[in-house]
mmCIF file of C-alpha atoms and ligand atoms in Angstrom:
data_model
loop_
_atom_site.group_PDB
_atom_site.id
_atom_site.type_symbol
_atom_site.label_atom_id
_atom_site.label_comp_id
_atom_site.label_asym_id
_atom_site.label_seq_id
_atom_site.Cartn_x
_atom_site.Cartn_y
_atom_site.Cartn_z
ATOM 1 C CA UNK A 174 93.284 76.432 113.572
ATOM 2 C CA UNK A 175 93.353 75.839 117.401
ATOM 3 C CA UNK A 176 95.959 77.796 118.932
ATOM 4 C CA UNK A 177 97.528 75.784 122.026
ATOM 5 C CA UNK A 178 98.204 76.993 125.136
ATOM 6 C CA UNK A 179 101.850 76.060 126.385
ATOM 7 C CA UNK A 180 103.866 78.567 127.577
ATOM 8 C CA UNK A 181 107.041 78.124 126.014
ATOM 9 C CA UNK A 182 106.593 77.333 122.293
ATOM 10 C CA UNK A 183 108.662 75.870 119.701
ATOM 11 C CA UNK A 184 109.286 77.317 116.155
ATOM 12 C CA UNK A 185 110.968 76.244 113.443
ATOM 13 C CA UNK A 186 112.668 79.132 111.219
ATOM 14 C CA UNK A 187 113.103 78.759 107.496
ATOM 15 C CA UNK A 188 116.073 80.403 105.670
ATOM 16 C CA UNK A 189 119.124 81.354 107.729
ATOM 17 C CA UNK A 190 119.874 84.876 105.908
ATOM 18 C CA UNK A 191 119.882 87.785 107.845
ATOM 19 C CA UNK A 192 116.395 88.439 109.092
ATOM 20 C CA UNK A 193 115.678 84.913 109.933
ATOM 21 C CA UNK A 194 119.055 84.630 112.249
ATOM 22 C CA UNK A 195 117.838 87.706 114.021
ATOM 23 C CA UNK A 196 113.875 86.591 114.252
ATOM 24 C CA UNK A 197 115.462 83.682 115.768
ATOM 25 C CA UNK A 198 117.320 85.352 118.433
ATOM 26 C CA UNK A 199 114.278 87.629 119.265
ATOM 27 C CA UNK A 200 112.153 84.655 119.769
ATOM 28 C CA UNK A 201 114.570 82.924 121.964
ATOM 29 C CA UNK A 202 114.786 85.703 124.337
ATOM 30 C CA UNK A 203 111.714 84.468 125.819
ATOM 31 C CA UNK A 204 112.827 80.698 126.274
ATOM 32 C CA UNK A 205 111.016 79.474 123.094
ATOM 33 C CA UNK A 206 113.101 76.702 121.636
ATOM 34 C CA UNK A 207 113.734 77.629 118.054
ATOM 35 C CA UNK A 208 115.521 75.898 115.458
ATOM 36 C CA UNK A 209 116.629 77.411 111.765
ATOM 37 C CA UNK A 210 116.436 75.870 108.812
ATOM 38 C CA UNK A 211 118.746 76.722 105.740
ATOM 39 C CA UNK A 212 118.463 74.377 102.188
ATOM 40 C CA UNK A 213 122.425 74.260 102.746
ATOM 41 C CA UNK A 214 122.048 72.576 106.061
ATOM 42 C CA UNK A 215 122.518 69.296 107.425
ATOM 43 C CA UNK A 216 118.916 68.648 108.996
ATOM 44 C CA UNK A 217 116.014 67.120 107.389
ATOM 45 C CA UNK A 218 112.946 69.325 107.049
ATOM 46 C CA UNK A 219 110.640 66.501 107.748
ATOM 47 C CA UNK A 220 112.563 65.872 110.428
ATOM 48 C CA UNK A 221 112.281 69.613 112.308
ATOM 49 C CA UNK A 222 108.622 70.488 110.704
ATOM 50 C CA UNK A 223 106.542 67.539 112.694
ATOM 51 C CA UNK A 224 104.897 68.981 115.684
ATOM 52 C CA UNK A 225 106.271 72.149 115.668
ATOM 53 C CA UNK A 226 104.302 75.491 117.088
ATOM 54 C CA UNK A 227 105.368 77.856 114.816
ATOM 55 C CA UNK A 228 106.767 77.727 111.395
ATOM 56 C CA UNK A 229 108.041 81.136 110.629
ATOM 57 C CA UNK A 230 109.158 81.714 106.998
ATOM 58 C CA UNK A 231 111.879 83.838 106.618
ATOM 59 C CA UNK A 232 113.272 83.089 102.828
ATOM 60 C CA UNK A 233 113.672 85.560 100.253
ATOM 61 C CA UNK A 234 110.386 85.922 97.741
ATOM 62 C CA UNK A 235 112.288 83.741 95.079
ATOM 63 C CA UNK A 236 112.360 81.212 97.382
ATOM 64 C CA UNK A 237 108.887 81.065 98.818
ATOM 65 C CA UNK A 238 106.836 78.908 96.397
ATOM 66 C CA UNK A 239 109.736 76.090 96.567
ATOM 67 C CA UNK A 240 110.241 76.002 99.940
ATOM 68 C CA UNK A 241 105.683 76.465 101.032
ATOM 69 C CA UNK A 242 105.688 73.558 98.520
ATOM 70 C CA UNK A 243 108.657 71.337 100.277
ATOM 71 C CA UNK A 244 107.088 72.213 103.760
ATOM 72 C CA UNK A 245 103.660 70.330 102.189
ATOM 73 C CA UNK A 246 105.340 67.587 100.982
ATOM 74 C CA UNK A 247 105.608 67.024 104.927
ATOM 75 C CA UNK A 248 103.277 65.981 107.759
ATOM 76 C CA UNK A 249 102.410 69.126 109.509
ATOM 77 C CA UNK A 250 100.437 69.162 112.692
ATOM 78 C CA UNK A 251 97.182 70.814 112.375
ATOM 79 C CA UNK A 252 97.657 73.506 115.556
ATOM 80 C CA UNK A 253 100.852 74.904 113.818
ATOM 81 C CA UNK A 254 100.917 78.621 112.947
ATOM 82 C CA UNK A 255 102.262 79.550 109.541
ATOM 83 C CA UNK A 256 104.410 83.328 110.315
ATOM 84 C CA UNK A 257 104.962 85.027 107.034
ATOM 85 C CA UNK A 258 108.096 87.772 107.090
ATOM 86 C CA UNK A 259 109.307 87.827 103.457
ATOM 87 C CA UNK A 260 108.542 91.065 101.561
ATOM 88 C CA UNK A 261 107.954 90.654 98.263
ATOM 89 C CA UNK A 262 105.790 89.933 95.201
ATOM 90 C CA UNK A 263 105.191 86.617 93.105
ATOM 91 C CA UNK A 264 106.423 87.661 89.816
ATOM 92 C CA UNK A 265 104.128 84.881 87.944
ATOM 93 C CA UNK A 266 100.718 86.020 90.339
ATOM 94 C CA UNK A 267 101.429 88.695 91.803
ATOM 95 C CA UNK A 268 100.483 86.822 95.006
ATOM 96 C CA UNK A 269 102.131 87.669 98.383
ATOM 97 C CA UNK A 270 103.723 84.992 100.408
ATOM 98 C CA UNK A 271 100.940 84.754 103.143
ATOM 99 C CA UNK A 272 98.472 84.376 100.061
ATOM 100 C CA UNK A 273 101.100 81.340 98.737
ATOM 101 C CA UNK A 274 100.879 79.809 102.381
ATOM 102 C CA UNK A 275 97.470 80.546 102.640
ATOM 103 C CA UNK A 276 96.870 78.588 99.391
ATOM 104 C CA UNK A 277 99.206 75.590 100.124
ATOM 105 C CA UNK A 278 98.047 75.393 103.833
ATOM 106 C CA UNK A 279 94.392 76.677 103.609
ATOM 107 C CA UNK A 280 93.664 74.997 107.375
ATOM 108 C CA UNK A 281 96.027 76.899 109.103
ATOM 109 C CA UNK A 282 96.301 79.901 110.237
ATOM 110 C CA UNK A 283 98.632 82.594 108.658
ATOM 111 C CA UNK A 284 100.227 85.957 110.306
ATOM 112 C CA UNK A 285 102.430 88.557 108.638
ATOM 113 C CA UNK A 286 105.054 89.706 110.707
ATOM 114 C CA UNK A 287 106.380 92.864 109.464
ATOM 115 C CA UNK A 288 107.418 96.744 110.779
ATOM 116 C CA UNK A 289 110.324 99.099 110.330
ATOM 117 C CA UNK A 290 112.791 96.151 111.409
ATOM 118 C CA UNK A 291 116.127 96.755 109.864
ATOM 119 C CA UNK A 292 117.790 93.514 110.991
ATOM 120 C CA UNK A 293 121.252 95.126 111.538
ATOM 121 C CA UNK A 294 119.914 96.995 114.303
ATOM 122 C CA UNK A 295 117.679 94.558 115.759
ATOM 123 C CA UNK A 296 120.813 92.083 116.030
ATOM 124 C CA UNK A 297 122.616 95.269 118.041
ATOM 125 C CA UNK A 298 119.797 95.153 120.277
ATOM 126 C CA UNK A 299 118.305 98.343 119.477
ATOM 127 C CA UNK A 300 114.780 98.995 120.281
ATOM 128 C CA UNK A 301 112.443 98.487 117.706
ATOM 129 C CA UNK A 302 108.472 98.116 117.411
ATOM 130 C CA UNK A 303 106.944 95.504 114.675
ATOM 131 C CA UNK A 304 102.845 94.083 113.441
ATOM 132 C CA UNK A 305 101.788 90.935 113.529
ATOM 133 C CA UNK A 306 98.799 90.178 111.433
ATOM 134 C CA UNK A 307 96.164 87.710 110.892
ATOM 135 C CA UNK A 308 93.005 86.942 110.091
ATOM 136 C CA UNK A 309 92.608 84.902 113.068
ATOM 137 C CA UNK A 310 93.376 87.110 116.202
ATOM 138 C CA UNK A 311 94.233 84.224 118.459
ATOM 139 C CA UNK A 312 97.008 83.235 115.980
ATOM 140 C CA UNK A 313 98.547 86.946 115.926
ATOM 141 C CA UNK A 314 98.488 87.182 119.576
ATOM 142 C CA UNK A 315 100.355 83.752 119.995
ATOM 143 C CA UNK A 316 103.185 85.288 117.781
ATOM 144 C CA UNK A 317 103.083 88.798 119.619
ATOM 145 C CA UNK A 318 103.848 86.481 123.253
ATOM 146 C CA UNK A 319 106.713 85.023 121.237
ATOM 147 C CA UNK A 320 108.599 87.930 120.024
ATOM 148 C CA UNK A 321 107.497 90.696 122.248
ATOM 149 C CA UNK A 322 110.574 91.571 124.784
ATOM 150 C CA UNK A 323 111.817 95.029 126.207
ATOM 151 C CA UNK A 324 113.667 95.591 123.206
ATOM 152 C CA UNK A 325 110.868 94.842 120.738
ATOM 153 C CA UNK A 326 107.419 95.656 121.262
ATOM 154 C CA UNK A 327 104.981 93.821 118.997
ATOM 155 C CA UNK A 328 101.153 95.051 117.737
ATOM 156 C CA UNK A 329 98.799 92.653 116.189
ATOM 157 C CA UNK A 330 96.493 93.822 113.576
ATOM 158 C CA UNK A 331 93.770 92.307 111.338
ATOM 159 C CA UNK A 332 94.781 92.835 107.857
ATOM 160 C CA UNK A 333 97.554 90.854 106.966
ATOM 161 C CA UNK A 334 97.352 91.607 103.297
ATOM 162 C CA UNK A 335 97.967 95.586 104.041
ATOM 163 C CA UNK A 336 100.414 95.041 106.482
ATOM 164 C CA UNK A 337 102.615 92.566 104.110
ATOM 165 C CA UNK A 338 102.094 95.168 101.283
ATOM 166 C CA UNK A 339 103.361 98.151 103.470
ATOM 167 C CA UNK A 340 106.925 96.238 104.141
ATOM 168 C CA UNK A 341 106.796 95.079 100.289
ATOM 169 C CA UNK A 342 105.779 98.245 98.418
ATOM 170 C CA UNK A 343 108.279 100.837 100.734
ATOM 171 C CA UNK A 344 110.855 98.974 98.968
ATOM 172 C CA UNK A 345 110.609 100.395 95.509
ATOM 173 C CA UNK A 346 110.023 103.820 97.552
ATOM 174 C CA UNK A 347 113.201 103.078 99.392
ATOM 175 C CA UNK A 348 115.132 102.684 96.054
ATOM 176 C CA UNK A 349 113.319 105.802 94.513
ATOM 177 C CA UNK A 350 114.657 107.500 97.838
ATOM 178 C CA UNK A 351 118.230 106.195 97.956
ATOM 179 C CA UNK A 352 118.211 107.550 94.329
ATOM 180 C CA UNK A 353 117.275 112.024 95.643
ATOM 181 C CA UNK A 354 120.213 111.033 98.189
ATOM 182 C CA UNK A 355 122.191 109.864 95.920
ATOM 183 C CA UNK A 356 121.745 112.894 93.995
ATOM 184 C CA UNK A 357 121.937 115.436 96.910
ATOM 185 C CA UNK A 358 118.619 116.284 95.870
ATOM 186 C CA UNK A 359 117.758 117.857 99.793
ATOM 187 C CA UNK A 360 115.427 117.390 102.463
ATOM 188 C CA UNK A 361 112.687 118.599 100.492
ATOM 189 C CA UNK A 362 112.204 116.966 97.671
ATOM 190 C CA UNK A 363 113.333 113.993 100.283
ATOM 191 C CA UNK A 364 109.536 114.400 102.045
ATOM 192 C CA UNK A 365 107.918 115.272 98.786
ATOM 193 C CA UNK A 366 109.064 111.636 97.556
ATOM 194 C CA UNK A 367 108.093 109.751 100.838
ATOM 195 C CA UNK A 368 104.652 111.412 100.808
ATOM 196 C CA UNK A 369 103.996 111.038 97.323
ATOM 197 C CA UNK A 370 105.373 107.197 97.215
ATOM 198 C CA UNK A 371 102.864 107.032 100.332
ATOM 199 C CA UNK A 372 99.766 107.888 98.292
ATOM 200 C CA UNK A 373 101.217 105.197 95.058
ATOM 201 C CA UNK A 374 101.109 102.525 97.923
ATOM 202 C CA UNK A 375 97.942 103.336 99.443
ATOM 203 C CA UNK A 376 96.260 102.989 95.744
ATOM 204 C CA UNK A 377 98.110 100.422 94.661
ATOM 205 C CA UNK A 378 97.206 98.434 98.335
ATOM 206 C CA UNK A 379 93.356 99.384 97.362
ATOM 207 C CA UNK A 380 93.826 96.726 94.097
ATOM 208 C CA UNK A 381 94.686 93.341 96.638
ATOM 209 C CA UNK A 382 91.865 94.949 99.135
ATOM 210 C CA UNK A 383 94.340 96.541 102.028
ATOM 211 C CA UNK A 384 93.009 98.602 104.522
ATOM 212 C CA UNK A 385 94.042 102.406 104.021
ATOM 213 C CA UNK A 386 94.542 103.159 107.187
ATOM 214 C CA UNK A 387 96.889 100.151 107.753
ATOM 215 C CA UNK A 388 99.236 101.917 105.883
ATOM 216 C CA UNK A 389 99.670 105.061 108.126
ATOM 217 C CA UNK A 390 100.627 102.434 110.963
ATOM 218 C CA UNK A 391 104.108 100.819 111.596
ATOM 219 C CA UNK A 392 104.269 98.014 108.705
ATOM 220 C CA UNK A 393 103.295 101.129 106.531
ATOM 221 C CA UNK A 394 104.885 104.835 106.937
ATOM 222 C CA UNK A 395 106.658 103.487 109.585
ATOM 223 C CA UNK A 396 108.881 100.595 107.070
ATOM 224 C CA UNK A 397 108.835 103.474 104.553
ATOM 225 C CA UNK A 398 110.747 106.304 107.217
ATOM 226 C CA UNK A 399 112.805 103.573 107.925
ATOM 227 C CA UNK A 400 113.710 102.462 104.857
ATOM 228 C CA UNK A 401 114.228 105.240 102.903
ATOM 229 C CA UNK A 402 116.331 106.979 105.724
ATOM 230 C CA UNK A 403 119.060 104.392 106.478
ATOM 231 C CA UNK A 404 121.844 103.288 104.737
ATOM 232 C CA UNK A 405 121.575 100.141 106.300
ATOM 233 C CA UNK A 406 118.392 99.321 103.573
ATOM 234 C CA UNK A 407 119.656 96.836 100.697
ATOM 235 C CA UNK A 408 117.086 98.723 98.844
ATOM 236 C CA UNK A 409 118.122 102.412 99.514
ATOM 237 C CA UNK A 410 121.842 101.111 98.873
ATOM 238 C CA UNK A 411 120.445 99.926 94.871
ATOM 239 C CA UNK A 412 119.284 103.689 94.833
ATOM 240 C CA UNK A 413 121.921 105.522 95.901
ATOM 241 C CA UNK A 414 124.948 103.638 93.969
ATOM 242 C CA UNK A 415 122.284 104.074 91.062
ATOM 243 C CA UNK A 416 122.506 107.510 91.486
ATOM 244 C CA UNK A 417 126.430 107.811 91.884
ATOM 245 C CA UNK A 418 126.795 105.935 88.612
ATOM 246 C CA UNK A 419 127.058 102.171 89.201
ATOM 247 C CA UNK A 420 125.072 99.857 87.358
ATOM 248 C CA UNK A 421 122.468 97.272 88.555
ATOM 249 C CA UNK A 422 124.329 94.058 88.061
ATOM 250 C CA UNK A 423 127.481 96.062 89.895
ATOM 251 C CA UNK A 424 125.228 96.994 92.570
ATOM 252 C CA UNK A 425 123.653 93.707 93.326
ATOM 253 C CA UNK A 426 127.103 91.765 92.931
ATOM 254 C CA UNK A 427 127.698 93.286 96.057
ATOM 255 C CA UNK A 428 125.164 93.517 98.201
ATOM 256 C CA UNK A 429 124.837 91.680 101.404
ATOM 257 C CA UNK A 430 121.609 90.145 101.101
ATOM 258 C CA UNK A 431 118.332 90.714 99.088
ATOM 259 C CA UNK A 432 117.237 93.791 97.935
ATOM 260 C CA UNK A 433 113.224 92.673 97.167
ATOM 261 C CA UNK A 434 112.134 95.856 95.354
ATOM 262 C CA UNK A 435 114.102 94.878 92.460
ATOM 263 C CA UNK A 436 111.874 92.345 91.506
ATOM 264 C CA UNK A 437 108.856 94.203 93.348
ATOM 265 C CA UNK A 438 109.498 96.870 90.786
ATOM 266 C CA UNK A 439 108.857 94.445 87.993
ATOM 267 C CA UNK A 440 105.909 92.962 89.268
ATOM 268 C CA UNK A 441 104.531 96.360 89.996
ATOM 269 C CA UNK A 442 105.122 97.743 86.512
ATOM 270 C CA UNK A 443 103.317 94.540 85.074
ATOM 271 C CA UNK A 444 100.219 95.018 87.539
ATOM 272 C CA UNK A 445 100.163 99.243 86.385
ATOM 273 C CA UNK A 446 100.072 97.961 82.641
ATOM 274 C CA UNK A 447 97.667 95.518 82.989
ATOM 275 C CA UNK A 448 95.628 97.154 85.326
ATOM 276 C CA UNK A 449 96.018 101.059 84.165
ATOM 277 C CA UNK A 450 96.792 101.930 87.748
ATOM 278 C CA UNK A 451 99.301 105.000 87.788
ATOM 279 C CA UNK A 452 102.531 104.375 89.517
ATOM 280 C CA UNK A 453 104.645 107.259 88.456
ATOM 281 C CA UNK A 454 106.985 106.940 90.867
ATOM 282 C CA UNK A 455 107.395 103.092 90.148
ATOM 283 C CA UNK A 456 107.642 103.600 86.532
ATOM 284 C CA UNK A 457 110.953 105.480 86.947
ATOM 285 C CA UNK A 458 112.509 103.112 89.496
ATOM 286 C CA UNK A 459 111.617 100.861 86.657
ATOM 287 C CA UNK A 460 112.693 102.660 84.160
ATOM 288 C CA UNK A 461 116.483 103.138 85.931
ATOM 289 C CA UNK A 462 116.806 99.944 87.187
ATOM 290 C CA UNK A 463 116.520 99.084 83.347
ATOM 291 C CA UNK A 464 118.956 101.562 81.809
ATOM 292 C CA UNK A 465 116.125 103.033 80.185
ATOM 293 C CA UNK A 466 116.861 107.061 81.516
ATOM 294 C CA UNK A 467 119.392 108.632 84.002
ATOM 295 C CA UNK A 468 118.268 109.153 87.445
ATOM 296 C CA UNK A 469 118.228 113.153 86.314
ATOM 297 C CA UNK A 470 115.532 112.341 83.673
ATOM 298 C CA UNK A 471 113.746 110.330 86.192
ATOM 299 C CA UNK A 472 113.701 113.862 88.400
ATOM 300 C CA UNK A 473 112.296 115.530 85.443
ATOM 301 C CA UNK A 474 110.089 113.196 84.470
ATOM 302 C CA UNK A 475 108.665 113.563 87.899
ATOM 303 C CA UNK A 476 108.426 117.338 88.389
ATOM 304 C CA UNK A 477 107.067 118.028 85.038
ATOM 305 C CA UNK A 478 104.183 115.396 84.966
ATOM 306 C CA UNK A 479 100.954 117.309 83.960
ATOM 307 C CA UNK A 480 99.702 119.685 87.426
ATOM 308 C CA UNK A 481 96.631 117.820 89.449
ATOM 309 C CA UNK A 482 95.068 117.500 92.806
ATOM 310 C CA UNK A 483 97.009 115.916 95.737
ATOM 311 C CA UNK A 484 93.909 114.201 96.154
ATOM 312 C CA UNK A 485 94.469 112.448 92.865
ATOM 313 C CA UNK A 486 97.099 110.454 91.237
HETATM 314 N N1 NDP B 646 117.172 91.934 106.549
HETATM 315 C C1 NDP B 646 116.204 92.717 106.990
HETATM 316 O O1 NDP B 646 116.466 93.746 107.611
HETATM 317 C C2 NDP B 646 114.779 92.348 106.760
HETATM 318 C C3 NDP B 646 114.416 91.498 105.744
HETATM 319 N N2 NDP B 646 113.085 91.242 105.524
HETATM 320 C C4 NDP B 646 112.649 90.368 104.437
HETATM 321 O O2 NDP B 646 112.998 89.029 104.761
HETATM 322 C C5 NDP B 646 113.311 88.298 103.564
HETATM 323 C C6 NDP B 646 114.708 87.709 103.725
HETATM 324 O O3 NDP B 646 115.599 88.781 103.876
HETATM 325 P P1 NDP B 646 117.099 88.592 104.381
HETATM 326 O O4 NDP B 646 117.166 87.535 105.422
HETATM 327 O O5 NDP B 646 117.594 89.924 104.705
HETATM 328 O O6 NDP B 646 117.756 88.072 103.037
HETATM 329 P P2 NDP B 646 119.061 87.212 102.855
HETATM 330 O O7 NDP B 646 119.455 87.405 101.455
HETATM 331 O O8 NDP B 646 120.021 87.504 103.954
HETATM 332 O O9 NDP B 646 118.529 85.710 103.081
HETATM 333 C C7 NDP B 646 117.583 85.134 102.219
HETATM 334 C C8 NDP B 646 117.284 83.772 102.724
HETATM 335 O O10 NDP B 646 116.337 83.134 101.844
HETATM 336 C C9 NDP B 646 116.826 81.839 101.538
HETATM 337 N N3 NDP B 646 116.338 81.350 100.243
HETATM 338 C C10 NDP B 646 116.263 82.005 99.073
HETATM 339 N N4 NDP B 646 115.767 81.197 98.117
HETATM 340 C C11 NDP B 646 115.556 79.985 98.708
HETATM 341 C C12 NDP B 646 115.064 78.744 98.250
HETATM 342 N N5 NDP B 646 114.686 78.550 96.979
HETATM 343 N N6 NDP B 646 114.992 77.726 99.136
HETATM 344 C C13 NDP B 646 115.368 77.893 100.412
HETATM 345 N N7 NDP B 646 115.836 79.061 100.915
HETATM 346 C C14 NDP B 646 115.928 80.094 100.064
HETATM 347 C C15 NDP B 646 118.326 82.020 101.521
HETATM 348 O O11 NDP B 646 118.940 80.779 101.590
HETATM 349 P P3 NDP B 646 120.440 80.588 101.036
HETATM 350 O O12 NDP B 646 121.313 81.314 102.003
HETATM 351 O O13 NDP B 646 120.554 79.124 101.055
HETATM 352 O O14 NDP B 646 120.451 81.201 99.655
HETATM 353 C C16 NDP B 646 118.523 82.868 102.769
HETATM 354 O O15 NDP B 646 118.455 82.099 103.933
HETATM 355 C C17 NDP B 646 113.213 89.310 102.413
HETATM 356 O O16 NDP B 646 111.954 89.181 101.808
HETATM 357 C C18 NDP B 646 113.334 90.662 103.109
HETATM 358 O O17 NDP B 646 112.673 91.699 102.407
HETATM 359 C C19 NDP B 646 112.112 91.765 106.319
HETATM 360 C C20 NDP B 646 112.449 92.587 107.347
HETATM 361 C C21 NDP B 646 113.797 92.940 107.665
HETATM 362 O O1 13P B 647 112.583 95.602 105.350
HETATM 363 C C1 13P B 647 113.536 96.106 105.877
HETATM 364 C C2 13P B 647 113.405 97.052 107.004
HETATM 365 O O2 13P B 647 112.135 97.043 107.543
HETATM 366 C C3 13P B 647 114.896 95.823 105.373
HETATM 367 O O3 13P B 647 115.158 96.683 104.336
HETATM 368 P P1 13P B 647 116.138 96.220 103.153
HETATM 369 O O4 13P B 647 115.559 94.909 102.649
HETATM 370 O O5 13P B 647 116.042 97.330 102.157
HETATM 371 O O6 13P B 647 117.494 96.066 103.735
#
């Protein structure tokens, strides 16, 4: 758990897709010496892991049992900091990564590292703001020296569950809002769908113990403006080509990258049932992404659920 002290540290990234090539040119802004890792690469993870600072996980949620499994398979020193950025759901626990590391690494310290970061415009340079989030503060502030610059400005925060859940759950909202776009549906019903998929996040945060008021911050409304505004989202892309006709397998043939709300979806829709937690805006994303409706049933299915409180679901 001790956090030590040099200045410049050194990190080892896993999964060379597009958010962990740009993490790793954030953190080496700062001089840190940082070295990615991809399964299709020549170097031997034992080799990189031993003695490292920082292992920062950037692999896609599919990947993150394998790979926290591989890394324990190796000597790991007992200083290093475990950084969490993948943003998603375990479809057989509904676990989030930091709770996988957490389990397979229990003496170390874990931090979520997660905001409205769309990596396109990160790797442009662009200014852009981020959490990092841990249990132990010492931890999160050793990642904020790391990747705060001029160009990125870094918070730390002490709920790592909410703030991992904000970046996951916006991505189902970010579908659900690529999907009014798609439609032409209008700047209205636009907010309507960002403040209502809010509120589903918020309770559905409540059942792994999140903070509420984590998710008005950054890794919260902040992901979710981002997301669900810019084209540039994987997951608004699934919504919008859903909405102009294409179907899922046609969508995700072509995507560049991972959209995680797919599979978030899924998980999600599995939690509501077993659970009885409403998701209504879930349940249609779910209900598209399987074929089940057209997006304009979705819409009505929406606007004509019975009349309530906004307090209430
Ligand atoms: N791109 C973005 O703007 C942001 C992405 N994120 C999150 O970061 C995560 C990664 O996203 P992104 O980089 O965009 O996705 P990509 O699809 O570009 O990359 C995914 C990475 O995960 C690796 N991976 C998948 N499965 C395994 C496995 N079993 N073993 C080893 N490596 C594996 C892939 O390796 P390989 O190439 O070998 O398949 C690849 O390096 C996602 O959870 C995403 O939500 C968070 C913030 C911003
Ligand atoms: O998480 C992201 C922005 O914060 C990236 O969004 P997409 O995964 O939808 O591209």
């Amino acid at each position: 758990m001790l956090v030590n002290e040099k200045k410049f540290k050194s990190i080892l990234i896993l999964g060379a897709g597009a958010w962990g090539t740009t993490l790793a040119k954030l953190a080496r802004v700062n001089g840190n010496q940082v070295t990615v890792w991809s399964r299709h690469g020549s170097q031997h993870l034992g080799d990189l892991i031993n003695n490292v600072d920082m292992v920062l996980s950037a692999v896609s949620m599919k990947g993150v049992r394998e790979v926290a499994s591989l890394v324990k398979s190796f000597p790991v020193s007992p200083h290093t900091i475990f950084v969490t950025a993948t943003k998603g759901l375990d479809p057989e626990t509904t676990c989030t990564p930091s709770q996988i590391w957490q389990t397979e690494f229990p003496n170390h310290s874990i931090v979520v590292l997660s905001g409205p970061n769309l990596s396109q415009e990160i790797a442009q340079e662009l200014p852009a703001a981020t959490v990092v989030a841990s249990k132990n503060n010492m931890a999160a502030q050793v990642v904020q020296q790391v990747f705060s610059s001029g160009r990125f400005r870094v918070y730390t925060n002490p709920d790592p569950v909410g703030v991992e859940l904000g970046g996951t759950l916006k991505n189902v909202m970010a579908i659900a809002a690529g999907i009014c776009d798609g439609l032409n549906l209008g700047t209205n019903a636009k907010a309507a769908l960002v403040t209502r998929g809010l509120a589903e996040i918020i309770r559905i945060g409540a059942i792994f113990g999140a903070k509420t008021e984590t998710f008005y911050g950054l890794s919260g409304l902040g992901d979710l403006l981002a997301t669900c505004n810019s084209p540039l989202s994987r997951n608004y892309q699934v919504g919008y080509q859903l909405a102009r006709g294409k179907t899922l397998a046609e969508i995700l043939a072509n995507l560049p990258g991972t959209a995680e709300g797919v599979n978030t979806c899924y998980v999600l829709m599995h939690l509501s049932l077993e659970q009885s937690i409403p998701m209504p805006i879930t349940q249609q994303v779910y209900r598209l992404l399987e074929s089940l409706i057209t997006p304009q049933q979705a819409l009505e299915e929406l606007m004509l659920r019975g009349m309530k409180s906004e307090y209430h679901e």
